[in-house]
PDB file of C-alpha atoms and ligand atoms in Angstrom:
ATOM      1  CA  MET S   1      24.055  28.403  -0.864  1.00  0.00           C
ATOM      2  CA  THR S   2      22.283  26.064   1.444  1.00  0.00           C
ATOM      3  CA  ASP S   3      23.444  24.933   4.818  1.00  0.00           C
ATOM      4  CA  LEU S   4      24.505  21.359   4.098  1.00  0.00           C
ATOM      5  CA  ASP S   5      23.041  20.342   7.457  1.00  0.00           C
ATOM      6  CA  GLN S   6      19.628  20.774   5.816  1.00  0.00           C
ATOM      7  CA  VAL S   7      20.445  17.955   3.381  1.00  0.00           C
ATOM      8  CA  LEU S   8      19.885  14.364   4.428  1.00  0.00           C
ATOM      9  CA  SER S   9      21.423  12.181   1.724  1.00  0.00           C
ATOM     10  CA  LEU S  10      20.545   8.522   2.125  1.00  0.00           C
ATOM     11  CA  PRO S  11      21.649   5.389   0.258  1.00  0.00           C
ATOM     12  CA  ALA S  12      19.350   4.923  -2.737  1.00  0.00           C
ATOM     13  CA  GLY S  13      18.528   1.377  -1.644  1.00  0.00           C
ATOM     14  CA  SER S  14      17.159   2.455   1.733  1.00  0.00           C
ATOM     15  CA  TRP S  15      15.822   5.949   0.954  1.00  0.00           C
ATOM     16  CA  ALA S  16      12.177   4.896   0.706  1.00  0.00           C
ATOM     17  CA  ASP S  17      12.259   2.759   3.866  1.00  0.00           C
ATOM     18  CA  THR S  18      13.878   5.546   5.832  1.00  0.00           C
ATOM     19  CA  VAL S  19      11.566   8.319   4.651  1.00  0.00           C
ATOM     20  CA  THR S  20       8.504   6.116   5.147  1.00  0.00           C
ATOM     21  CA  GLY S  21       9.661   5.430   8.689  1.00  0.00           C
ATOM     22  CA  MET S  22      10.167   9.145   9.310  1.00  0.00           C
ATOM     23  CA  LEU S  23       6.650   9.926   8.077  1.00  0.00           C
ATOM     24  CA  ALA S  24       5.048   7.077  10.013  1.00  0.00           C
ATOM     25  CA  ASP S  25       6.908   8.148  13.164  1.00  0.00           C
ATOM     26  CA  ARG S  26       5.667  11.695  12.653  1.00  0.00           C
ATOM     27  CA  LEU S  27       2.081  10.478  12.324  1.00  0.00           C
ATOM     28  CA  ALA S  28       2.488   8.264  15.387  1.00  0.00           C
ATOM     29  CA  GLY S  29       3.712  11.247  17.382  1.00  0.00           C
ATOM     30  CA  ARG S  30       1.074  13.627  16.019  1.00  0.00           C
ATOM     31  CA  PRO S  31      -2.009  11.637  14.945  1.00  0.00           C
ATOM     32  CA  ASP S  32      -3.806  14.899  14.091  1.00  0.00           C
ATOM     33  CA  LEU S  33      -1.080  15.989  11.689  1.00  0.00           C
ATOM     34  CA  VAL S  34      -2.108  18.189   8.756  1.00  0.00           C
ATOM     35  CA  VAL S  35       0.115  16.914   5.987  1.00  0.00           C
ATOM     36  CA  CYS S  36       0.243  17.883   2.332  1.00  0.00           C
ATOM     37  CA  LEU S  37       1.182  15.051  -0.026  1.00  0.00           C
ATOM     38  CA  PRO S  38       2.489  15.219  -3.594  1.00  0.00           C
ATOM     39  CA  THR S  39       2.065  12.757  -6.423  1.00  0.00           C
ATOM     40  CA  GLY S  40       4.684  11.595  -8.906  1.00  0.00           C
ATOM     41  CA  SER S  41       7.319   8.916  -9.093  1.00  0.00           C
ATOM     42  CA  THR S  42       9.330  10.236  -6.137  1.00  0.00           C
ATOM     43  CA  PRO S  43       6.793   9.627  -3.322  1.00  0.00           C
ATOM     44  CA  ARG S  44       5.364   6.446  -4.829  1.00  0.00           C
ATOM     45  CA  PRO S  45       7.699   4.025  -2.971  1.00  0.00           C
ATOM     46  CA  ILE S  46       6.824   5.836   0.254  1.00  0.00           C
ATOM     47  CA  TYR S  47       3.112   5.323  -0.382  1.00  0.00           C
ATOM     48  CA  ASP S  48       3.775   1.651  -1.190  1.00  0.00           C
ATOM     49  CA  ARG S  49       5.283   1.220   2.261  1.00  0.00           C
ATOM     50  CA  LEU S  50       3.233   3.567   4.404  1.00  0.00           C
ATOM     51  CA  PRO S  51       0.212   1.337   5.133  1.00  0.00           C
ATOM     52  CA  ASP S  52       2.467  -1.382   6.595  1.00  0.00           C
ATOM     53  CA  ALA S  53       4.585   1.163   8.445  1.00  0.00           C
ATOM     54  CA  LEU S  54       1.459   2.613  10.074  1.00  0.00           C
ATOM     55  CA  ARG S  55       0.195  -0.851  11.004  1.00  0.00           C
ATOM     56  CA  ALA S  56       3.555  -1.678  12.571  1.00  0.00           C
ATOM     57  CA  ARG S  57       3.230   1.417  14.755  1.00  0.00           C
ATOM     58  CA  GLN S  58      -0.449   0.737  15.490  1.00  0.00           C
ATOM     59  CA  VAL S  59      -1.372   4.161  14.227  1.00  0.00           C
ATOM     60  CA  ASP S  60      -3.934   5.201  11.625  1.00  0.00           C
ATOM     61  CA  LEU S  61      -4.958   8.424   9.931  1.00  0.00           C
ATOM     62  CA  SER S  62      -8.352   8.714  11.610  1.00  0.00           C
ATOM     63  CA  ALA S  63      -7.320  12.012  13.197  1.00  0.00           C
ATOM     64  CA  ALA S  64      -5.076  13.255  10.388  1.00  0.00           C
ATOM     65  CA  THR S  65      -5.791  15.666   7.564  1.00  0.00           C
ATOM     66  CA  ILE S  66      -4.381  15.050   4.093  1.00  0.00           C
ATOM     67  CA  VAL S  67      -4.081  18.075   1.844  1.00  0.00           C
ATOM     68  CA  ALA S  68      -3.650  17.848  -1.921  1.00  0.00           C
ATOM     69  CA  LEU S  69      -0.757  19.723  -3.466  1.00  0.00           C
ATOM     70  CA  ASP S  70      -1.848  20.310  -7.037  1.00  0.00           C
ATOM     71  CA  GLU S  71      -4.201  19.173  -9.775  1.00  0.00           C
ATOM     72  CA  TYR S  72      -4.527  19.291 -13.529  1.00  0.00           C
ATOM     73  CA  VAL S  73      -7.254  21.469 -14.988  1.00  0.00           C
ATOM     74  CA  GLY S  74      -9.471  20.021 -17.680  1.00  0.00           C
ATOM     75  CA  LEU S  75      -9.063  16.283 -17.126  1.00  0.00           C
ATOM     76  CA  PRO S  76     -12.168  14.227 -16.352  1.00  0.00           C
ATOM     77  CA  SER S  77     -12.561  13.380 -12.681  1.00  0.00           C
ATOM     78  CA  ASP S  78     -11.707   9.706 -13.188  1.00  0.00           C
ATOM     79  CA  HIS S  79      -8.687  10.223 -15.450  1.00  0.00           C
ATOM     80  CA  LEU S  80      -5.770   8.099 -14.314  1.00  0.00           C
ATOM     81  CA  ALA S  81      -3.385  11.046 -14.640  1.00  0.00           C
ATOM     82  CA  ARG S  82      -5.388  13.134 -12.184  1.00  0.00           C
ATOM     83  CA  CYS S  83      -3.389  13.877  -9.031  1.00  0.00           C
ATOM     84  CA  ASP S  84      -6.351  13.041  -6.786  1.00  0.00           C
ATOM     85  CA  VAL S  85      -6.874   9.720  -8.552  1.00  0.00           C
ATOM     86  CA  VAL S  86      -3.176   8.882  -8.244  1.00  0.00           C
ATOM     87  CA  LEU S  87      -3.103   9.743  -4.544  1.00  0.00           C
ATOM     88  CA  ARG S  88      -6.239   7.727  -3.930  1.00  0.00           C
ATOM     89  CA  THR S  89      -5.090   4.624  -5.779  1.00  0.00           C
ATOM     90  CA  GLN S  90      -1.470   4.726  -4.614  1.00  0.00           C
ATOM     91  CA  LEU S  91      -2.179   5.513  -0.971  1.00  0.00           C
ATOM     92  CA  LEU S  92      -5.595   6.436   0.355  1.00  0.00           C
ATOM     93  CA  ASP S  93      -7.460   3.360  -0.883  1.00  0.00           C
ATOM     94  CA  ARG S  94      -4.803   1.138   0.667  1.00  0.00           C
ATOM     95  CA  LEU S  95      -5.036   2.534   4.175  1.00  0.00           C
ATOM     96  CA  ASP S  96      -6.926   0.565   6.829  1.00  0.00           C
ATOM     97  CA  VAL S  97      -8.670   3.740   7.996  1.00  0.00           C
ATOM     98  CA  PRO S  98      -9.273   6.777   5.798  1.00  0.00           C
ATOM     99  CA  PRO S  99      -7.956  10.151   6.918  1.00  0.00           C
ATOM    100  CA  ARG S 100     -10.240  12.275   9.037  1.00  0.00           C
ATOM    101  CA  ARG S 101     -10.263  14.969   6.397  1.00  0.00           C
ATOM    102  CA  LEU S 102      -9.105  15.377   2.815  1.00  0.00           C
ATOM    103  CA  VAL S 103      -8.626  18.917   1.544  1.00  0.00           C
ATOM    104  CA  ARG S 104      -8.748  18.848  -2.249  1.00  0.00           C
ATOM    105  CA  LEU S 105      -8.578  21.291  -5.090  1.00  0.00           C
ATOM    106  CA  GLU S 106     -12.193  21.165  -6.231  1.00  0.00           C
ATOM    107  CA  VAL S 107     -11.573  21.450  -9.961  1.00  0.00           C
ATOM    108  CA  ASP S 108     -14.725  19.558 -10.896  1.00  0.00           C
ATOM    109  CA  ALA S 109     -17.271  21.389  -8.772  1.00  0.00           C
ATOM    110  CA  LEU S 110     -15.887  24.920  -9.028  1.00  0.00           C
ATOM    111  CA  GLU S 111     -14.310  27.237 -11.539  1.00  0.00           C
ATOM    112  CA  PRO S 112     -10.521  26.902 -11.133  1.00  0.00           C
ATOM    113  CA  GLU S 113     -10.030  30.402  -9.693  1.00  0.00           C
ATOM    114  CA  THR S 114     -12.849  29.845  -7.211  1.00  0.00           C
ATOM    115  CA  ALA S 115     -11.392  26.454  -6.287  1.00  0.00           C
ATOM    116  CA  ALA S 116      -7.999  28.081  -5.634  1.00  0.00           C
ATOM    117  CA  ALA S 117      -9.465  30.685  -3.299  1.00  0.00           C
ATOM    118  CA  ALA S 118     -11.594  28.087  -1.499  1.00  0.00           C
ATOM    119  CA  PHE S 119      -8.521  25.884  -1.029  1.00  0.00           C
ATOM    120  CA  ASP S 120      -6.470  28.654   0.581  1.00  0.00           C
ATOM    121  CA  GLU S 121      -9.407  29.532   2.828  1.00  0.00           C
ATOM    122  CA  ALA S 122      -9.713  25.881   3.857  1.00  0.00           C
ATOM    123  CA  ILE S 123      -6.023  25.736   4.791  1.00  0.00           C
ATOM    124  CA  VAL S 124      -6.384  28.804   6.982  1.00  0.00           C
ATOM    125  CA  ALA S 125      -9.582  27.422   8.531  1.00  0.00           C
ATOM    126  CA  ILE S 126      -7.840  24.202   9.634  1.00  0.00           C
ATOM    127  CA  GLY S 127      -4.993  26.123  11.227  1.00  0.00           C
ATOM    128  CA  GLY S 128      -2.384  25.844   8.474  1.00  0.00           C
ATOM    129  CA  LEU S 129      -0.153  23.034   7.311  1.00  0.00           C
ATOM    130  CA  ASP S 130       2.069  21.116   9.714  1.00  0.00           C
ATOM    131  CA  LEU S 131       4.124  19.361   7.071  1.00  0.00           C
ATOM    132  CA  VAL S 132       4.410  19.604   3.286  1.00  0.00           C
ATOM    133  CA  LEU S 133       6.141  16.895   1.263  1.00  0.00           C
ATOM    134  CA  LEU S 134       7.349  18.033  -2.153  1.00  0.00           C
ATOM    135  CA  GLY S 135       8.876  16.392  -5.184  1.00  0.00           C
ATOM    136  CA  LEU S 136      11.339  18.316  -7.311  1.00  0.00           C
ATOM    137  CA  GLY S 137      10.575  18.878 -10.972  1.00  0.00           C
ATOM    138  CA  ARG S 138      13.387  18.535 -13.473  1.00  0.00           C
ATOM    139  CA  ASN S 139      12.848  22.194 -14.306  1.00  0.00           C
ATOM    140  CA  GLY S 140      13.060  23.176 -10.637  1.00  0.00           C
ATOM    141  CA  HIS S 141       9.344  23.448 -10.013  1.00  0.00           C
ATOM    142  CA  VAL S 142       7.697  22.459  -6.750  1.00  0.00           C
ATOM    143  CA  ALA S 143       4.045  21.474  -7.002  1.00  0.00           C
ATOM    144  CA  MET S 144       3.134  23.224 -10.275  1.00  0.00           C
ATOM    145  CA  ASN S 145       4.965  26.412  -9.357  1.00  0.00           C
ATOM    146  CA  GLU S 146       6.857  26.578 -12.610  1.00  0.00           C
ATOM    147  CA  PRO S 147      10.014  28.642 -13.214  1.00  0.00           C
ATOM    148  CA  GLY S 148       9.120  32.312 -12.824  1.00  0.00           C
ATOM    149  CA  SER S 149       6.972  31.681  -9.744  1.00  0.00           C
ATOM    150  CA  THR S 150       7.827  33.995  -6.884  1.00  0.00           C
ATOM    151  CA  ALA S 151       7.644  33.308  -3.152  1.00  0.00           C
ATOM    152  CA  ASP S 152       4.506  35.412  -2.711  1.00  0.00           C
ATOM    153  CA  THR S 153       2.357  33.495  -5.207  1.00  0.00           C
ATOM    154  CA  SER S 154      -0.831  32.024  -3.775  1.00  0.00           C
ATOM    155  CA  THR S 155      -2.731  28.965  -4.926  1.00  0.00           C
ATOM    156  CA  ARG S 156      -3.713  29.677  -8.506  1.00  0.00           C
ATOM    157  CA  VAL S 157      -4.188  28.495 -12.060  1.00  0.00           C
ATOM    158  CA  VAL S 158      -0.889  28.179 -13.896  1.00  0.00           C
ATOM    159  CA  GLU S 159       0.147  27.427 -17.437  1.00  0.00           C
ATOM    160  CA  LEU S 160       2.124  24.205 -17.348  1.00  0.00           C
ATOM    161  CA  ALA S 161       5.700  24.152 -18.582  1.00  0.00           C
ATOM    162  CA  ALA S 162       6.495  21.832 -21.486  1.00  0.00           C
ATOM    163  CA  ALA S 163       8.394  19.500 -19.142  1.00  0.00           C
ATOM    164  CA  THR S 164       5.360  19.219 -16.869  1.00  0.00           C
ATOM    165  CA  ARG S 165       3.056  18.509 -19.810  1.00  0.00           C
ATOM    166  CA  ASP S 166       5.441  15.738 -20.841  1.00  0.00           C
ATOM    167  CA  VAL S 167       5.030  14.185 -17.387  1.00  0.00           C
ATOM    168  CA  ALA S 168       1.245  14.246 -17.847  1.00  0.00           C
ATOM    169  CA  ILE S 169       1.637  12.457 -21.194  1.00  0.00           C
ATOM    170  CA  GLY S 170       3.614   9.795 -19.343  1.00  0.00           C
ATOM    171  CA  TYR S 171       0.562   9.287 -17.131  1.00  0.00           C
ATOM    172  CA  GLY S 172      -1.668   8.823 -20.161  1.00  0.00           C
ATOM    173  CA  ALA S 173      -3.014  12.357 -20.651  1.00  0.00           C
ATOM    174  CA  ASP S 174      -2.343  12.808 -24.366  1.00  0.00           C
ATOM    175  CA  PRO S 175      -2.924  15.524 -25.392  1.00  0.00           C
ATOM    176  CA  PRO S 176      -1.776  16.778 -22.002  1.00  0.00           C
ATOM    177  CA  PRO S 177      -3.544  19.482 -20.002  1.00  0.00           C
ATOM    178  CA  THR S 178      -2.189  22.956 -20.606  1.00  0.00           C
ATOM    179  CA  HIS S 179      -3.029  24.294 -17.145  1.00  0.00           C
ATOM    180  CA  GLY S 180      -2.934  23.196 -13.552  1.00  0.00           C
ATOM    181  CA  LEU S 181      -4.084  24.375 -10.169  1.00  0.00           C
ATOM    182  CA  THR S 182      -1.214  24.523  -7.719  1.00  0.00           C
ATOM    183  CA  MET S 183      -0.758  25.294  -4.081  1.00  0.00           C
ATOM    184  CA  GLY S 184       1.143  28.562  -4.061  1.00  0.00           C
ATOM    185  CA  LEU S 185       4.644  29.060  -2.769  1.00  0.00           C
ATOM    186  CA  ARG S 186       3.151  31.387  -0.173  1.00  0.00           C
ATOM    187  CA  GLN S 187       1.068  28.543   1.287  1.00  0.00           C
ATOM    188  CA  ILE S 188       4.003  26.098   1.078  1.00  0.00           C
ATOM    189  CA  LEU S 189       6.357  28.526   2.806  1.00  0.00           C
ATOM    190  CA  ALA S 190       3.766  29.146   5.535  1.00  0.00           C
ATOM    191  CA  ALA S 191       3.857  25.450   6.503  1.00  0.00           C
ATOM    192  CA  ARG S 192       5.507  24.628   9.788  1.00  0.00           C
ATOM    193  CA  GLU S 193       7.839  22.118   8.125  1.00  0.00           C
ATOM    194  CA  ILE S 194       8.810  21.176   4.571  1.00  0.00           C
ATOM    195  CA  TRP S 195      10.421  17.992   3.257  1.00  0.00           C
ATOM    196  CA  LEU S 196      11.856  18.406  -0.244  1.00  0.00           C
ATOM    197  CA  LEU S 197      12.307  14.941  -1.751  1.00  0.00           C
ATOM    198  CA  ALA S 198      14.447  13.981  -4.742  1.00  0.00           C
ATOM    199  CA  THR S 199      15.757  10.659  -5.957  1.00  0.00           C
ATOM    200  CA  GLY S 200      17.796   9.416  -8.881  1.00  0.00           C
ATOM    201  CA  ALA S 201      20.614  10.762 -11.003  1.00  0.00           C
ATOM    202  CA  GLY S 202      18.099  12.528 -13.241  1.00  0.00           C
ATOM    203  CA  LYS S 203      17.490  15.035 -10.439  1.00  0.00           C
ATOM    204  CA  ALA S 204      21.156  15.665  -9.594  1.00  0.00           C
ATOM    205  CA  ALA S 205      21.666  18.686 -11.840  1.00  0.00           C
ATOM    206  CA  ILE S 206      18.505  20.552 -10.828  1.00  0.00           C
ATOM    207  CA  LEU S 207      18.983  19.651  -7.161  1.00  0.00           C
ATOM    208  CA  SER S 208      22.479  21.076  -7.265  1.00  0.00           C
ATOM    209  CA  ARG S 209      21.143  24.277  -8.830  1.00  0.00           C
ATOM    210  CA  ALA S 210      18.354  24.520  -6.249  1.00  0.00           C
ATOM    211  CA  LEU S 211      20.725  24.105  -3.329  1.00  0.00           C
ATOM    212  CA  THR S 212      23.774  26.020  -4.467  1.00  0.00           C
ATOM    213  CA  GLU S 213      22.608  28.917  -6.634  1.00  0.00           C
ATOM    214  CA  THR S 214      21.318  32.171  -5.243  1.00  0.00           C
ATOM    215  CA  PRO S 215      17.611  31.549  -4.600  1.00  0.00           C
ATOM    216  CA  SER S 216      15.475  32.922  -7.406  1.00  0.00           C
ATOM    217  CA  ALA S 217      12.220  32.362  -9.235  1.00  0.00           C
ATOM    218  CA  ALA S 218      14.213  30.755 -12.054  1.00  0.00           C
ATOM    219  CA  VAL S 219      14.446  27.646  -9.848  1.00  0.00           C
ATOM    220  CA  PRO S 220      11.380  27.811  -7.592  1.00  0.00           C
ATOM    221  CA  ALA S 221      12.674  25.019  -5.323  1.00  0.00           C
ATOM    222  CA  SER S 222      15.546  27.301  -4.353  1.00  0.00           C
ATOM    223  CA  LEU S 223      13.031  29.671  -2.739  1.00  0.00           C
ATOM    224  CA  LEU S 224      12.411  27.025  -0.073  1.00  0.00           C
ATOM    225  CA  LEU S 225      15.897  27.523   1.340  1.00  0.00           C
ATOM    226  CA  ASP S 226      14.773  30.450   3.453  1.00  0.00           C
ATOM    227  CA  HIS S 227      12.297  28.264   5.324  1.00  0.00           C
ATOM    228  CA  PRO S 228      13.470  27.639   8.902  1.00  0.00           C
ATOM    229  CA  ALA S 229      12.308  24.022   8.923  1.00  0.00           C
ATOM    230  CA  LEU S 230      13.239  22.797   5.462  1.00  0.00           C
ATOM    231  CA  HIS S 231      14.610  19.267   5.248  1.00  0.00           C
ATOM    232  CA  VAL S 232      16.022  18.166   1.927  1.00  0.00           C
ATOM    233  CA  ILE S 233      15.763  14.384   1.946  1.00  0.00           C
ATOM    234  CA  VAL S 234      17.416  12.854  -1.086  1.00  0.00           C
ATOM    235  CA  ASP S 235      19.193   9.749  -2.198  1.00  0.00           C
ATOM    236  CA  ASP S 236      22.869   9.548  -2.996  1.00  0.00           C
ATOM    237  CA  ALA S 237      22.137   9.327  -6.722  1.00  0.00           C
ATOM    238  CA  ALA S 238      20.513  12.773  -6.669  1.00  0.00           C
ATOM    239  CA  TRP S 239      23.117  14.296  -4.331  1.00  0.00           C
ATOM    240  CA  PRO S 240      26.211  12.215  -5.013  1.00  0.00           C
ATOM    241  CA  MET S 241      28.971  14.446  -3.764  1.00  0.00           C
ATOM    242  CA  THR S 242      30.112  14.461  -0.171  1.00  0.00           C
ATOM    243  CA  ALA S 243      30.221  17.673   1.800  1.00  0.00           C
ATOM    244  CA  GLU S 244      34.027  17.605   1.529  1.00  0.00           C
ATOM    245  CA  CYS S 245      33.818  17.427  -2.286  1.00  0.00           C
ATOM    246  CA  ARG S 246      31.401  20.343  -2.427  1.00  0.00           C
ATOM    247  CA  GLN S 247      33.482  22.505  -0.120  1.00  0.00           C
ATOM    248  CA  GLY S 248      36.666  21.591  -2.014  1.00  0.00           C
TER     249      GLY S 248
HETATM  250  P1  LIG T 301       8.504  13.115 -10.017  1.00  0.00           P
HETATM  251  O1  LIG T 301       7.927  14.569 -10.223  1.00  0.00           O
HETATM  252  O2  LIG T 301       8.391  12.795  -8.553  1.00  0.00           O
HETATM  253  O3  LIG T 301       7.622  12.252 -10.858  1.00  0.00           O
HETATM  254  O4  LIG T 301       9.925  13.111 -10.463  1.00  0.00           O
HETATM  255  C1  LIG T 301       8.295  15.597  -9.384  1.00  0.00           C
HETATM  256  C2  LIG T 301       7.676  16.853  -9.888  1.00  0.00           C
HETATM  257  O5  LIG T 301       7.626  17.054 -11.101  1.00  0.00           O
HETATM  258  O6  LIG T 301       7.235  17.666  -9.066  1.00  0.00           O
END
């Protein structure tokens, strides 16, 4: 059972503005932030707003490091479903100034296992992750750490769950990739701060499981609850009940 203080439930209509402001404020306060960014429908409205929010604060990413969270294996480098392509088109290409550094999963240049090891070494070399933003999969995954992933798993090649393959189909990868390269839960849990993001009624059931069941590999997101600086930042469609309701 999570401490409800860890959960920030915001009105659905203002969730994206608020979270974008929080991220822009964080970058304004720490221009050299090392921040890991996910792709998917959840962060997209944040990325839509972030360039303007940074401009308004007169801050840019010229000192910041962006770290990729995961990537499909086997898709061509320009495929529109690729996580790096999505992050570039939805955010990076729209920034006034590119980030100082982009740490990617080098699935094109290296064998996947070699790319995973190189990625973890790169994270260590830059001094670790300050902040990791995560979406929540409908099956409880975070990044591509599918159900069954334990807290000690490093960045690695994983077989994608059927639900995750369906998401790839939605992005135009049909047939979908069968495998992905994901930052491990070990690397995520070693970050100094984690923001778990979830929006919409479609996430309510899995969010409730993640936050209220005994943490286990069956719902990998639940394994984040032990992190001392986890912030669960959701909208009131994903976490509709008040604290009083839950306690009652
Ligand atoms: P979504 O995906 O943001 O598109 O809902 C989250 C995830 O599957 O990790």
